[in-house]
Amino acid sequence: MRAYMTSLNIGIISTLFALLLLTMFHQRDEILSRLKTSERDNHQAVMDTFRQKDKPFVDDVLNLDPKSLTETEALYKFYKIVSFPVQGVCRVLKRIGGQWLDWPDLPAHAADGDKFVCMDDIIMGKPCLIYSFGIANDWTFEDFMDYRGCEIHAHDPTVDFPAKRGDHITFNKLGLGVATEQTMDTLENFLKKNGHSNTTIDVLKIDIEEHEIAGFPNWLETGALDNVNQLAIELHLMPQHGGPTFIWLLD
């Protein structure tokens, strides 16, 4: 009888202990869930604050009449707009790639080739597609995004590299132009050839040394930018300072 009671007590204690553990795990999960919800709410509140702050600036840009400006006024207005990017769009903005240029013949030493990318939707394990035009000898951006797991189509007619690099990079010795030529092709055709005309392009990186301005009309008219989430472009504007360019850029 005593042995039976001892066994019964052990069973009751074990059951109570199991129930206690289940209660603790449930409470832990509930606390973690509340913390995550609170964190999301805080992030959303911060982003809402930035969007409220951005609104007058965005409204000013949308209501701007570029044709009412002189070319010089448009030049300064353009630089002011691009110098203050809106802050209520991206939670995780990262500077990716680039190298420090300290060549003896340069007028100044500086970072070059880095690109700012919003990583909000570029999540580990999720498909990611990148087109890159302009490599020279700097693969830092492409190599990092390859490490991240993105599929990358890199192009540059001025250099020679193997057709495959890393795990997900393909290289094509063709440049980005406004017509189909021996050494270049249009953005629309590049997307068609790869079956990406109706595919989301997570990042379109363009660094083509002063040819980007001439490409904008073609990219817009053909709809080649319609499925591009982010355009990471290096603008070379010094040759454009003589005009007439900046009224058109604002327009």
Coordinates of N, CA and C in Angstrom, one line a residue:
M1 N 0.8 -1.2 0.0 CA 0.0 0.0 0.0 C 0.9 1.2 0.0
R2 N 1.9 1.2 0.9 CA 2.8 2.3 0.9 C 3.5 2.6 -0.4
A3 N 3.9 1.5 -1.1 CA 4.6 1.6 -2.4 C 3.6 2.2 -3.4
Y4 N 2.3 1.8 -3.3 CA 1.3 2.3 -4.2 C 1.2 3.8 -4.1
M5 N 1.1 4.2 -2.8 CA 0.9 5.7 -2.5 C 2.1 6.4 -3.0
T6 N 3.3 5.9 -2.8 CA 4.5 6.6 -3.2 C 4.5 6.8 -4.8
S7 N 4.2 5.7 -5.4 CA 4.1 5.7 -6.9 C 3.0 6.7 -7.4
L8 N 1.9 6.8 -6.6 CA 0.8 7.7 -7.0 C 1.3 9.2 -6.8
N9 N 2.0 9.4 -5.7 CA 2.5 10.8 -5.4 C 3.5 11.2 -6.5
I10 N 4.4 10.3 -6.9 CA 5.4 10.6 -7.9 C 4.6 10.9 -9.2
G11 N 3.5 10.2 -9.5 CA 2.8 10.5 -10.7 C 2.1 11.8 -10.7
I12 N 1.6 12.2 -9.5 CA 0.9 13.5 -9.4 C 1.9 14.6 -9.5
I13 N 3.1 14.4 -8.9 CA 4.1 15.4 -8.9 C 4.6 15.6 -10.4
S14 N 4.8 14.5 -11.1 CA 5.2 14.6 -12.5 C 4.2 15.3 -13.4
T15 N 2.9 15.0 -13.1 CA 1.9 15.7 -13.9 C 1.9 17.2 -13.6
L16 N 2.0 17.5 -12.3 CA 2.0 18.9 -11.9 C 3.2 19.6 -12.6
F17 N 4.3 18.9 -12.6 CA 5.5 19.5 -13.1 C 5.4 19.7 -14.6
A18 N 4.8 18.8 -15.3 CA 4.6 18.9 -16.7 C 3.6 20.1 -17.0
L19 N 2.5 20.2 -16.2 CA 1.6 21.3 -16.4 C 2.3 22.6 -16.1
L20 N 3.2 22.7 -15.2 CA 3.9 23.9 -14.9 C 4.8 24.3 -16.0
L21 N 5.5 23.3 -16.6 CA 6.4 23.6 -17.8 C 5.5 24.1 -19.0
L22 N 4.4 23.5 -19.2 CA 3.5 23.9 -20.3 C 3.1 25.3 -20.1
T23 N 2.7 25.7 -18.8 CA 2.3 27.0 -18.5 C 3.4 28.0 -18.8
M24 N 4.6 27.6 -18.3 CA 5.8 28.5 -18.5 C 6.1 28.8 -20.0
F25 N 6.0 27.7 -20.8 CA 6.3 27.8 -22.2 C 5.2 28.7 -22.9
H26 N 4.0 28.5 -22.5 CA 2.9 29.3 -23.0 C 3.0 30.8 -22.7
Q27 N 3.4 31.0 -21.4 CA 3.6 32.4 -21.0 C 4.8 33.0 -21.7
R28 N 5.9 32.2 -21.9 CA 7.0 32.7 -22.6 C 6.7 33.1 -24.1
D29 N 5.9 32.2 -24.7 CA 5.5 32.5 -26.1 C 4.6 33.7 -26.2
E30 N 3.8 33.9 -25.2 CA 2.9 35.0 -25.2 C 3.6 36.3 -25.0
I31 N 4.6 36.3 -24.1 CA 5.5 37.5 -23.8 C 6.3 37.8 -25.1
L32 N 6.9 36.8 -25.7 CA 7.6 37.1 -26.9 C 6.8 37.7 -28.0
S33 N 5.5 37.1 -28.1 CA 4.6 37.6 -29.2 C 4.3 39.1 -28.9
R34 N 4.0 39.4 -27.6 CA 3.7 40.8 -27.3 C 4.9 41.7 -27.5
L35 N 6.1 41.2 -27.3 CA 7.3 42.0 -27.5 C 7.5 42.3 -29.0
K36 N 7.3 41.2 -29.8 CA 7.4 41.4 -31.3 C 6.3 42.4 -31.8
T37 N 5.1 42.3 -31.3 CA 4.1 43.2 -31.7 C 4.4 44.6 -31.3
S38 N 4.9 44.8 -30.1 CA 5.3 46.1 -29.6 C 6.4 46.7 -30.5
E39 N 7.4 45.8 -30.8 CA 8.5 46.2 -31.7 C 8.0 46.7 -33.1
R40 N 7.1 45.9 -33.7 CA 6.6 46.2 -35.0 C 5.8 47.6 -34.9
D41 N 5.1 47.7 -33.8 CA 4.3 49.0 -33.6 C 5.3 50.2 -33.5
N42 N 6.4 50.0 -32.7 CA 7.3 51.1 -32.6 C 8.0 51.4 -33.9
H43 N 8.4 50.4 -34.7 CA 9.0 50.6 -36.0 C 8.0 51.4 -36.9
Q44 N 6.7 50.9 -36.9 CA 5.7 51.6 -37.7 C 5.5 53.0 -37.3
A45 N 5.5 53.3 -36.0 CA 5.4 54.6 -35.5 C 6.5 55.5 -36.0
V46 N 7.7 55.0 -36.0 CA 8.9 55.7 -36.4 C 8.8 56.0 -37.9
M47 N 8.4 55.0 -38.7 CA 8.2 55.2 -40.1 C 7.1 56.2 -40.4
D48 N 6.0 56.2 -39.7 CA 4.9 57.1 -39.9 C 5.4 58.6 -39.6
T49 N 6.3 58.7 -38.6 CA 6.8 60.0 -38.3 C 7.6 60.6 -39.4
F50 N 8.5 59.7 -40.0 CA 9.3 60.1 -41.1 C 8.4 60.5 -42.3
R51 N 7.4 59.7 -42.6 CA 6.5 59.9 -43.7 C 5.8 61.3 -43.6
Q52 N 5.4 61.6 -42.3 CA 4.7 62.9 -42.1 C 5.7 64.0 -42.4
K53 N 7.0 63.8 -42.0 CA 8.0 64.8 -42.2 C 8.3 64.9 -43.7
D54 N 8.2 63.8 -44.4 CA 8.5 63.8 -45.9 C 7.5 64.5 -46.7
K55 N 6.2 64.4 -46.2 CA 5.1 64.8 -47.0 C 5.2 66.2 -47.7
P56 N 5.5 67.3 -46.9 CA 5.7 68.6 -47.6 C 6.7 68.6 -48.7
F57 N 7.8 67.9 -48.5 CA 8.9 67.8 -49.5 C 8.4 67.1 -50.7
V58 N 7.7 66.0 -50.5 CA 7.2 65.2 -51.7 C 6.1 66.0 -52.4
D59 N 5.3 66.7 -51.7 CA 4.2 67.5 -52.3 C 4.9 68.6 -53.2
D60 N 5.9 69.2 -52.6 CA 6.6 70.3 -53.4 C 7.2 69.8 -54.7
V61 N 7.8 68.5 -54.6 CA 8.3 67.9 -55.9 C 7.2 67.6 -56.9
L62 N 6.1 67.0 -56.4 CA 5.1 66.6 -57.3 C 4.4 67.8 -57.9
N63 N 4.3 68.9 -57.2 CA 3.6 70.1 -57.7 C 4.6 71.1 -58.4
L64 N 5.8 70.7 -58.6 CA 6.8 71.6 -59.2 C 6.5 71.7 -60.7
D65 N 6.7 72.9 -61.2 CA 6.6 73.2 -62.7 C 8.0 73.5 -63.2
P66 N 8.7 72.5 -63.7 CA 10.1 72.7 -64.1 C 10.2 73.7 -65.2
K67 N 9.2 73.8 -66.1 CA 9.3 74.7 -67.2 C 9.2 76.2 -66.8
S68 N 8.8 76.4 -65.6 CA 8.8 77.8 -65.1 C 10.1 78.2 -64.6
L69 N 11.1 77.3 -64.5 CA 12.4 77.6 -64.0 C 13.4 77.9 -65.2
T70 N 14.4 78.7 -64.9 CA 15.6 78.8 -65.8 C 16.4 77.5 -65.7
E71 N 17.3 77.3 -66.6 CA 18.2 76.1 -66.5 C 19.0 76.1 -65.3
T72 N 19.5 77.3 -64.9 CA 20.3 77.4 -63.7 C 19.5 77.1 -62.4
E73 N 18.3 77.7 -62.4 CA 17.4 77.4 -61.3 C 17.1 75.9 -61.2
A74 N 16.9 75.3 -62.3 CA 16.6 73.9 -62.4 C 17.8 73.0 -61.9
L75 N 19.0 73.5 -62.3 CA 20.2 72.8 -61.8 C 20.2 72.7 -60.3
Y76 N 20.1 73.9 -59.7 CA 20.2 73.9 -58.2 C 19.0 73.2 -57.5
K77 N 17.9 73.3 -58.1 CA 16.7 72.6 -57.6 C 16.9 71.1 -57.7
F78 N 17.5 70.6 -58.8 CA 17.7 69.2 -58.9 C 18.7 68.7 -57.9
Y79 N 19.8 69.4 -57.7 CA 20.8 69.0 -56.7 C 20.2 69.0 -55.3
K80 N 19.3 70.0 -55.0 CA 18.7 70.0 -53.7 C 17.8 68.8 -53.4
I81 N 17.0 68.5 -54.4 CA 16.1 67.3 -54.3 C 16.8 66.0 -54.1
V82 N 17.9 65.8 -54.9 CA 18.6 64.5 -54.7 C 19.5 64.4 -53.5
S83 N 19.7 65.6 -52.9 CA 20.6 65.6 -51.7 C 19.8 65.3 -50.4
F84 N 18.4 65.3 -50.5 CA 17.6 65.0 -49.4 C 16.6 63.9 -49.7
P85 N 17.1 62.7 -49.8 CA 16.2 61.6 -50.1 C 15.2 61.4 -49.0
V86 N 13.9 61.0 -49.3 CA 12.9 60.8 -48.3 C 13.3 59.6 -47.4
Q87 N 12.9 59.7 -46.1 CA 13.3 58.8 -45.1 C 12.2 57.8 -44.7
G88 N 11.0 58.1 -45.2 CA 9.8 57.2 -44.7 C 9.6 56.0 -45.6
V89 N 10.5 55.7 -46.5 CA 10.3 54.6 -47.4 C 10.9 53.3 -47.0
C90 N 12.1 53.4 -46.5 CA 12.9 52.2 -46.2 C 13.3 52.1 -44.8
R91 N 13.2 50.9 -44.2 CA 13.6 50.7 -42.8 C 15.1 50.3 -42.7
V92 N 15.5 49.4 -43.6 CA 16.9 48.9 -43.6 C 17.6 49.4 -44.8
L93 N 18.3 50.5 -44.8 CA 19.1 51.0 -45.9 C 20.6 50.7 -45.7
K94 N 21.2 50.0 -46.6 CA 22.6 49.6 -46.4 C 23.5 50.1 -47.6
R95 N 24.7 50.5 -47.2 CA 25.7 50.9 -48.2 C 26.4 49.6 -48.6
I96 N 26.4 49.3 -49.9 CA 27.0 48.0 -50.3 C 28.0 48.2 -51.4
G97 N 29.2 47.6 -51.2 CA 30.2 47.6 -52.2 C 31.0 48.9 -52.2
G98 N 31.8 49.1 -53.2 CA 32.6 50.3 -53.4 C 34.1 50.1 -52.9
Q99 N 34.9 51.0 -53.3 CA 36.3 50.9 -52.9 C 36.9 52.3 -52.8
W100 N 38.0 52.4 -52.0 CA 38.7 53.6 -51.8 C 39.7 53.9 -52.9
L101 N 39.5 55.0 -53.6 CA 40.3 55.4 -54.7 C 41.4 56.4 -54.2
D102 N 42.7 55.9 -54.3 CA 43.8 56.8 -53.8 C 44.9 56.8 -54.9
W103 N 44.5 56.7 -56.1 CA 45.5 56.7 -57.2 C 46.2 58.1 -57.2
P104 N 47.5 58.0 -57.5 CA 48.3 59.3 -57.4 C 47.8 60.4 -58.4
D105 N 47.2 60.1 -59.5 CA 46.8 61.1 -60.5 C 45.4 61.7 -60.2
L106 N 44.7 61.2 -59.2 CA 43.4 61.7 -58.9 C 43.5 63.0 -58.1
P107 N 42.6 64.0 -58.5 CA 42.6 65.3 -57.8 C 42.2 65.1 -56.3
A108 N 41.5 64.1 -56.0 CA 41.1 63.9 -54.6 C 40.9 62.4 -54.3
H109 N 41.1 61.9 -53.1 CA 40.9 60.5 -52.8 C 39.4 60.4 -52.3
A110 N 38.8 59.4 -52.7 CA 37.3 59.2 -52.3 C 36.9 57.8 -52.5
A111 N 35.7 57.5 -51.9 CA 35.0 56.2 -52.1 C 34.3 56.3 -53.4
D112 N 34.3 55.1 -54.1 CA 33.6 55.1 -55.4 C 33.0 53.7 -55.6
G113 N 31.9 53.6 -56.3 CA 31.3 52.4 -56.7 C 30.3 51.8 -55.6
D114 N 30.2 52.4 -54.5 CA 29.2 52.0 -53.5 C 27.8 52.3 -53.9
K115 N 26.9 51.5 -53.5 CA 25.5 51.8 -53.8 C 24.6 51.6 -52.5
F116 N 23.6 52.5 -52.3 CA 22.7 52.3 -51.2 C 21.5 51.5 -51.6
V117 N 21.2 50.4 -50.9 CA 20.2 49.5 -51.2 C 19.2 49.3 -50.0
C118 N 17.9 49.4 -50.3 CA 16.9 49.1 -49.3 C 16.8 47.6 -49.2
M119 N 17.1 47.1 -48.0 CA 17.1 45.6 -47.8 C 15.8 45.1 -47.3
D120 N 14.7 45.9 -47.2 CA 13.5 45.5 -46.5 C 12.9 44.2 -47.2
D121 N 12.9 44.2 -48.5 CA 12.3 43.0 -49.2 C 13.3 42.0 -49.7
I122 N 14.6 42.3 -49.5 CA 15.7 41.4 -49.9 C 16.0 40.5 -48.7
I123 N 15.3 39.5 -48.6 CA 15.4 38.6 -47.4 C 16.1 37.3 -47.7
M124 N 16.9 36.9 -46.7 CA 17.6 35.6 -46.9 C 16.6 34.5 -47.2
G125 N 16.9 33.7 -48.3 CA 16.1 32.6 -48.6 C 15.0 33.0 -49.7
K126 N 14.8 34.3 -49.9 CA 13.8 34.7 -50.9 C 14.5 35.0 -52.2
P127 N 13.9 34.6 -53.3 CA 14.6 34.9 -54.6 C 14.8 36.4 -54.8
C128 N 15.9 36.7 -55.4 CA 16.4 38.1 -55.6 C 17.1 38.2 -56.9
L129 N 16.7 39.2 -57.7 CA 17.2 39.4 -59.1 C 17.8 40.7 -59.3
I130 N 19.0 40.8 -59.8 CA 19.7 42.0 -59.9 C 20.3 42.1 -61.3
Y131 N 20.2 43.3 -62.0 CA 20.9 43.6 -63.2 C 21.9 44.7 -62.9
S132 N 23.1 44.5 -63.4 CA 24.2 45.4 -63.1 C 24.9 45.8 -64.4
F133 N 25.0 47.1 -64.7 CA 25.7 47.6 -65.9 C 26.8 48.5 -65.5
G134 N 28.0 48.1 -65.8 CA 29.2 48.9 -65.5 C 30.0 48.2 -64.3
I135 N 31.0 47.5 -64.7 CA 31.8 46.8 -63.6 C 33.2 47.3 -63.5
A136 N 33.9 47.6 -64.6 CA 35.3 48.0 -64.6 C 36.1 46.9 -63.9
N137 N 36.8 47.3 -62.8 CA 37.5 46.2 -62.0 C 36.9 46.1 -60.6
D138 N 35.7 46.5 -60.4 CA 35.1 46.6 -59.0 C 33.9 45.6 -59.0
W139 N 34.1 44.5 -58.4 CA 33.0 43.5 -58.2 C 32.4 43.5 -56.8
T140 N 32.8 44.5 -56.0 CA 32.4 44.5 -54.5 C 30.9 44.4 -54.3
F141 N 30.1 45.2 -55.1 CA 28.7 45.2 -55.0 C 28.1 43.8 -55.4
E142 N 28.5 43.4 -56.6 CA 28.0 42.1 -57.1 C 28.4 40.9 -56.2
D143 N 29.6 40.9 -55.7 CA 30.1 39.8 -54.9 C 29.3 39.7 -53.6
F144 N 29.0 40.9 -53.0 CA 28.2 40.8 -51.7 C 26.8 40.3 -52.0
M145 N 26.2 40.8 -53.1 CA 24.8 40.4 -53.3 C 24.8 38.9 -53.8
D146 N 25.8 38.5 -54.4 CA 26.0 37.0 -54.7 C 26.0 36.2 -53.4
Y147 N 26.8 36.7 -52.4 CA 26.9 36.0 -51.1 C 25.5 36.0 -50.5
R148 N 24.8 37.1 -50.7 CA 23.4 37.2 -50.1 C 22.5 36.1 -50.8
G149 N 22.8 35.7 -52.0 CA 22.1 34.7 -52.7 C 21.3 35.2 -53.9
C150 N 21.5 36.4 -54.3 CA 20.8 37.0 -55.5 C 21.3 36.5 -56.8
E151 N 20.4 36.3 -57.8 CA 20.8 36.1 -59.1 C 21.2 37.4 -59.8
I152 N 22.4 37.4 -60.3 CA 23.0 38.7 -60.8 C 23.4 38.6 -62.3
H153 N 22.9 39.5 -63.1 CA 23.4 39.6 -64.5 C 24.2 40.9 -64.7
A154 N 25.5 40.7 -64.8 CA 26.5 41.8 -64.9 C 26.9 42.0 -66.3
H155 N 27.1 43.3 -66.7 CA 27.4 43.7 -68.1 C 28.5 44.8 -68.1
D156 N 29.4 44.6 -69.0 CA 30.4 45.7 -69.2 C 31.2 45.4 -70.5
P157 N 31.1 46.3 -71.5 CA 31.8 46.0 -72.8 C 33.3 46.3 -72.8
T158 N 33.7 47.0 -71.7 CA 35.1 47.5 -71.7 C 36.1 46.5 -71.0
V159 N 35.6 45.4 -70.4 CA 36.5 44.5 -69.7 C 36.2 43.1 -70.1
D160 N 37.2 42.2 -69.8 CA 37.0 40.8 -70.0 C 37.0 40.0 -68.7
F161 N 36.0 39.2 -68.6 CA 35.9 38.3 -67.4 C 35.2 37.0 -67.8
P162 N 35.4 36.0 -67.1 CA 34.7 34.7 -67.4 C 33.2 34.9 -67.3
A163 N 32.5 34.1 -68.0 CA 31.0 34.2 -68.1 C 30.3 33.9 -66.8
K164 N 31.0 33.1 -65.9 CA 30.5 32.8 -64.6 C 31.4 33.3 -63.5
R165 N 30.8 33.7 -62.4 CA 31.5 34.2 -61.3 C 30.7 33.9 -60.0
G166 N 31.4 33.5 -59.0 CA 30.7 33.2 -57.7 C 29.7 32.1 -57.9
D167 N 28.6 32.1 -57.2 CA 27.6 31.1 -57.2 C 26.4 31.5 -58.1
H168 N 26.2 32.8 -58.3 CA 25.0 33.2 -59.0 C 25.2 34.4 -60.0
I169 N 26.4 34.7 -60.3 CA 26.7 35.8 -61.2 C 27.0 35.3 -62.6
T170 N 26.4 35.9 -63.6 CA 26.7 35.7 -65.0 C 27.3 37.0 -65.6
F171 N 28.3 37.0 -66.4 CA 28.9 38.2 -67.0 C 28.7 38.2 -68.5
N172 N 28.3 39.3 -69.0 CA 28.1 39.5 -70.5 C 28.8 40.7 -70.9
K173 N 29.7 40.5 -71.9 CA 30.5 41.6 -72.4 C 29.8 42.5 -73.4
L174 N 28.7 43.1 -72.9 CA 27.9 44.0 -73.7 C 27.5 45.2 -72.8
G175 N 27.4 46.4 -73.4 CA 27.0 47.5 -72.6 C 25.6 47.9 -72.8
L176 N 25.1 48.9 -71.9 CA 23.7 49.3 -71.9 C 23.7 50.6 -72.8
G177 N 22.8 50.5 -73.9 CA 22.7 51.6 -74.8 C 21.2 51.9 -75.1
V178 N 21.0 52.7 -76.2 CA 19.7 53.1 -76.6 C 19.3 52.4 -77.9
A179 N 20.2 51.6 -78.4 CA 20.0 50.8 -79.7 C 20.8 49.5 -79.6
T180 N 20.4 48.6 -80.5 CA 21.1 47.3 -80.6 C 22.3 47.5 -81.5
E181 N 23.5 47.4 -80.9 CA 24.8 47.5 -81.7 C 25.7 46.4 -81.4
Q182 N 26.9 46.4 -82.0 CA 27.8 45.3 -81.8 C 28.2 45.1 -80.4
T183 N 28.4 46.2 -79.6 CA 28.9 46.1 -78.3 C 27.9 46.4 -77.2
M184 N 26.7 46.7 -77.6 CA 25.7 47.1 -76.6 C 24.3 46.8 -77.1
D185 N 23.3 46.9 -76.1 CA 21.9 46.6 -76.4 C 21.1 47.4 -75.4
T186 N 19.8 47.4 -75.7 CA 18.9 48.2 -74.8 C 18.5 47.4 -73.6
L187 N 18.1 48.1 -72.6 CA 17.6 47.4 -71.4 C 16.4 46.5 -71.6
E188 N 15.5 47.0 -72.5 CA 14.3 46.2 -72.9 C 14.8 44.9 -73.5
N189 N 15.7 44.9 -74.4 CA 16.2 43.7 -75.0 C 16.9 42.7 -74.1
F190 N 17.7 43.3 -73.1 CA 18.4 42.4 -72.2 C 17.4 41.7 -71.3
L191 N 16.3 42.3 -70.9 CA 15.3 41.7 -70.1 C 14.5 40.6 -70.9
K192 N 14.2 40.9 -72.2 CA 13.5 40.0 -73.1 C 14.4 38.7 -73.3
K193 N 15.7 38.9 -73.6 CA 16.5 37.7 -73.8 C 16.6 36.8 -72.7
N194 N 16.5 37.3 -71.4 CA 16.6 36.5 -70.3 C 15.3 36.1 -69.7
G195 N 14.2 36.4 -70.4 CA 12.9 36.0 -70.0 C 12.4 36.8 -68.7
H196 N 12.9 38.0 -68.6 CA 12.6 38.8 -67.4 C 11.7 40.1 -67.7
S197 N 11.1 40.1 -68.8 CA 10.3 41.3 -69.2 C 9.2 41.5 -68.1
N198 N 8.6 40.5 -67.6 CA 7.5 40.6 -66.6 C 7.9 40.1 -65.2
T199 N 9.2 40.1 -65.0 CA 9.8 39.7 -63.7 C 10.2 40.9 -62.9
T200 N 10.0 40.8 -61.6 CA 10.5 41.9 -60.7 C 12.0 41.9 -60.6
I201 N 12.6 43.1 -60.9 CA 14.0 43.3 -60.8 C 14.2 44.0 -59.4
D202 N 14.8 43.3 -58.5 CA 15.0 43.9 -57.1 C 15.9 45.1 -57.2
V203 N 17.0 45.0 -57.9 CA 17.9 46.2 -58.0 C 18.4 46.3 -59.4
L204 N 18.4 47.4 -60.0 CA 19.0 47.7 -61.3 C 20.1 48.7 -61.0
K205 N 21.4 48.2 -61.1 CA 22.5 49.0 -60.8 C 23.1 49.5 -62.1
I206 N 23.3 50.9 -62.3 CA 23.8 51.5 -63.5 C 25.0 52.4 -63.2
D207 N 26.1 52.1 -63.7 CA 27.3 53.0 -63.6 C 28.0 53.0 -64.9
I208 N 27.5 53.8 -65.9 CA 28.0 53.7 -67.2 C 28.7 55.0 -67.7
E209 N 29.2 55.7 -66.8 CA 30.2 56.8 -67.1 C 29.6 57.8 -68.1
E210 N 28.6 58.6 -67.7 CA 28.0 59.7 -68.5 C 27.0 59.3 -69.5
H211 N 26.8 58.0 -69.7 CA 25.8 57.6 -70.7 C 24.4 57.4 -70.2
E212 N 24.3 57.5 -68.8 CA 23.0 57.2 -68.2 C 21.9 58.3 -68.6
I213 N 22.3 59.5 -68.7 CA 21.3 60.6 -69.0 C 20.7 60.3 -70.4
A214 N 21.5 59.9 -71.4 CA 20.9 59.6 -72.7 C 20.0 58.4 -72.7
G215 N 20.2 57.5 -71.7 CA 19.4 56.3 -71.6 C 18.0 56.4 -71.0
F216 N 17.8 57.4 -70.2 CA 16.6 57.6 -69.5 C 15.3 57.6 -70.4
P217 N 15.3 58.4 -71.5 CA 14.1 58.4 -72.4 C 13.8 57.0 -72.9
N218 N 14.8 56.3 -73.3 CA 14.5 54.9 -73.8 C 14.0 54.0 -72.7
W219 N 14.5 54.1 -71.5 CA 14.1 53.2 -70.4 C 12.6 53.5 -70.1
L220 N 12.3 54.8 -70.1 CA 10.9 55.2 -69.7 C 9.9 54.9 -70.8
E221 N 10.3 55.2 -72.1 CA 9.4 55.0 -73.2 C 9.1 53.5 -73.4
T222 N 10.0 52.6 -73.2 CA 9.9 51.2 -73.5 C 9.2 50.5 -72.3
G223 N 9.1 51.1 -71.2 CA 8.6 50.5 -70.0 C 9.5 49.5 -69.3
A224 N 10.8 49.7 -69.6 CA 11.8 48.7 -69.1 C 12.0 48.9 -67.6
L225 N 11.6 50.1 -67.0 CA 11.7 50.3 -65.6 C 10.5 49.9 -64.8
D226 N 9.4 49.4 -65.5 CA 8.1 49.2 -64.9 C 8.2 48.2 -63.7
N227 N 9.1 47.2 -63.9 CA 9.1 46.1 -62.8 C 10.4 46.2 -62.0
V228 N 11.0 47.4 -62.0 CA 12.3 47.6 -61.2 C 11.9 48.2 -59.9
N229 N 12.3 47.5 -58.8 CA 12.0 48.0 -57.5 C 12.9 49.1 -57.1
Q230 N 14.2 48.9 -57.4 CA 15.2 49.9 -57.0 C 16.2 50.2 -58.1
L231 N 16.4 51.5 -58.3 CA 17.4 51.9 -59.3 C 18.6 52.6 -58.6
A232 N 19.7 51.8 -58.6 CA 20.9 52.3 -58.0 C 21.8 52.9 -59.1
I233 N 21.8 54.2 -59.3 CA 22.5 54.7 -60.4 C 23.5 55.8 -60.0
E234 N 24.6 55.8 -60.7 CA 25.7 56.8 -60.5 C 25.5 57.9 -61.6
L235 N 25.1 59.1 -61.2 CA 24.9 60.2 -62.1 C 26.2 60.9 -62.3
H236 N 26.6 61.1 -63.6 CA 27.8 61.9 -63.9 C 27.3 63.2 -64.6
L237 N 27.1 64.3 -63.8 CA 26.4 65.4 -64.2 C 27.2 66.6 -64.7
M238 N 28.5 66.6 -64.4 CA 29.3 67.8 -64.8 C 29.2 68.1 -66.2
P239 N 29.2 67.2 -67.2 CA 29.1 67.5 -68.6 C 27.7 68.1 -68.9
Q240 N 26.8 68.0 -68.0 CA 25.4 68.5 -68.3 C 25.2 69.9 -67.8
H241 N 26.2 70.5 -67.1 CA 26.0 71.8 -66.5 C 25.9 72.9 -67.5
G242 N 26.3 72.7 -68.7 CA 26.1 73.7 -69.8 C 24.6 73.7 -70.3
G243 N 23.8 72.7 -69.9 CA 22.4 72.6 -70.3 C 22.2 72.3 -71.8
P244 N 21.0 72.3 -72.3 CA 19.8 72.3 -71.4 C 19.4 70.9 -71.0
T245 N 19.6 70.5 -69.8 CA 19.3 69.2 -69.3 C 18.5 69.2 -68.0
F246 N 18.7 70.1 -67.1 CA 18.1 69.9 -65.8 C 16.6 70.2 -65.7
I247 N 16.1 71.1 -66.6 CA 14.7 71.3 -66.7 C 14.0 69.9 -67.1
W248 N 14.6 69.3 -68.1 CA 14.1 68.0 -68.6 C 14.2 66.9 -67.5
L249 N 15.3 66.9 -66.7 CA 15.5 65.9 -65.6 C 14.4 66.1 -64.6
L250 N 14.1 67.3 -64.2 CA 13.0 67.6 -63.2 C 11.7 67.2 -63.8
D251 N 11.5 67.5 -65.0 CA 10.2 67.2 -65.7 C 9.9 65.7 -65.8

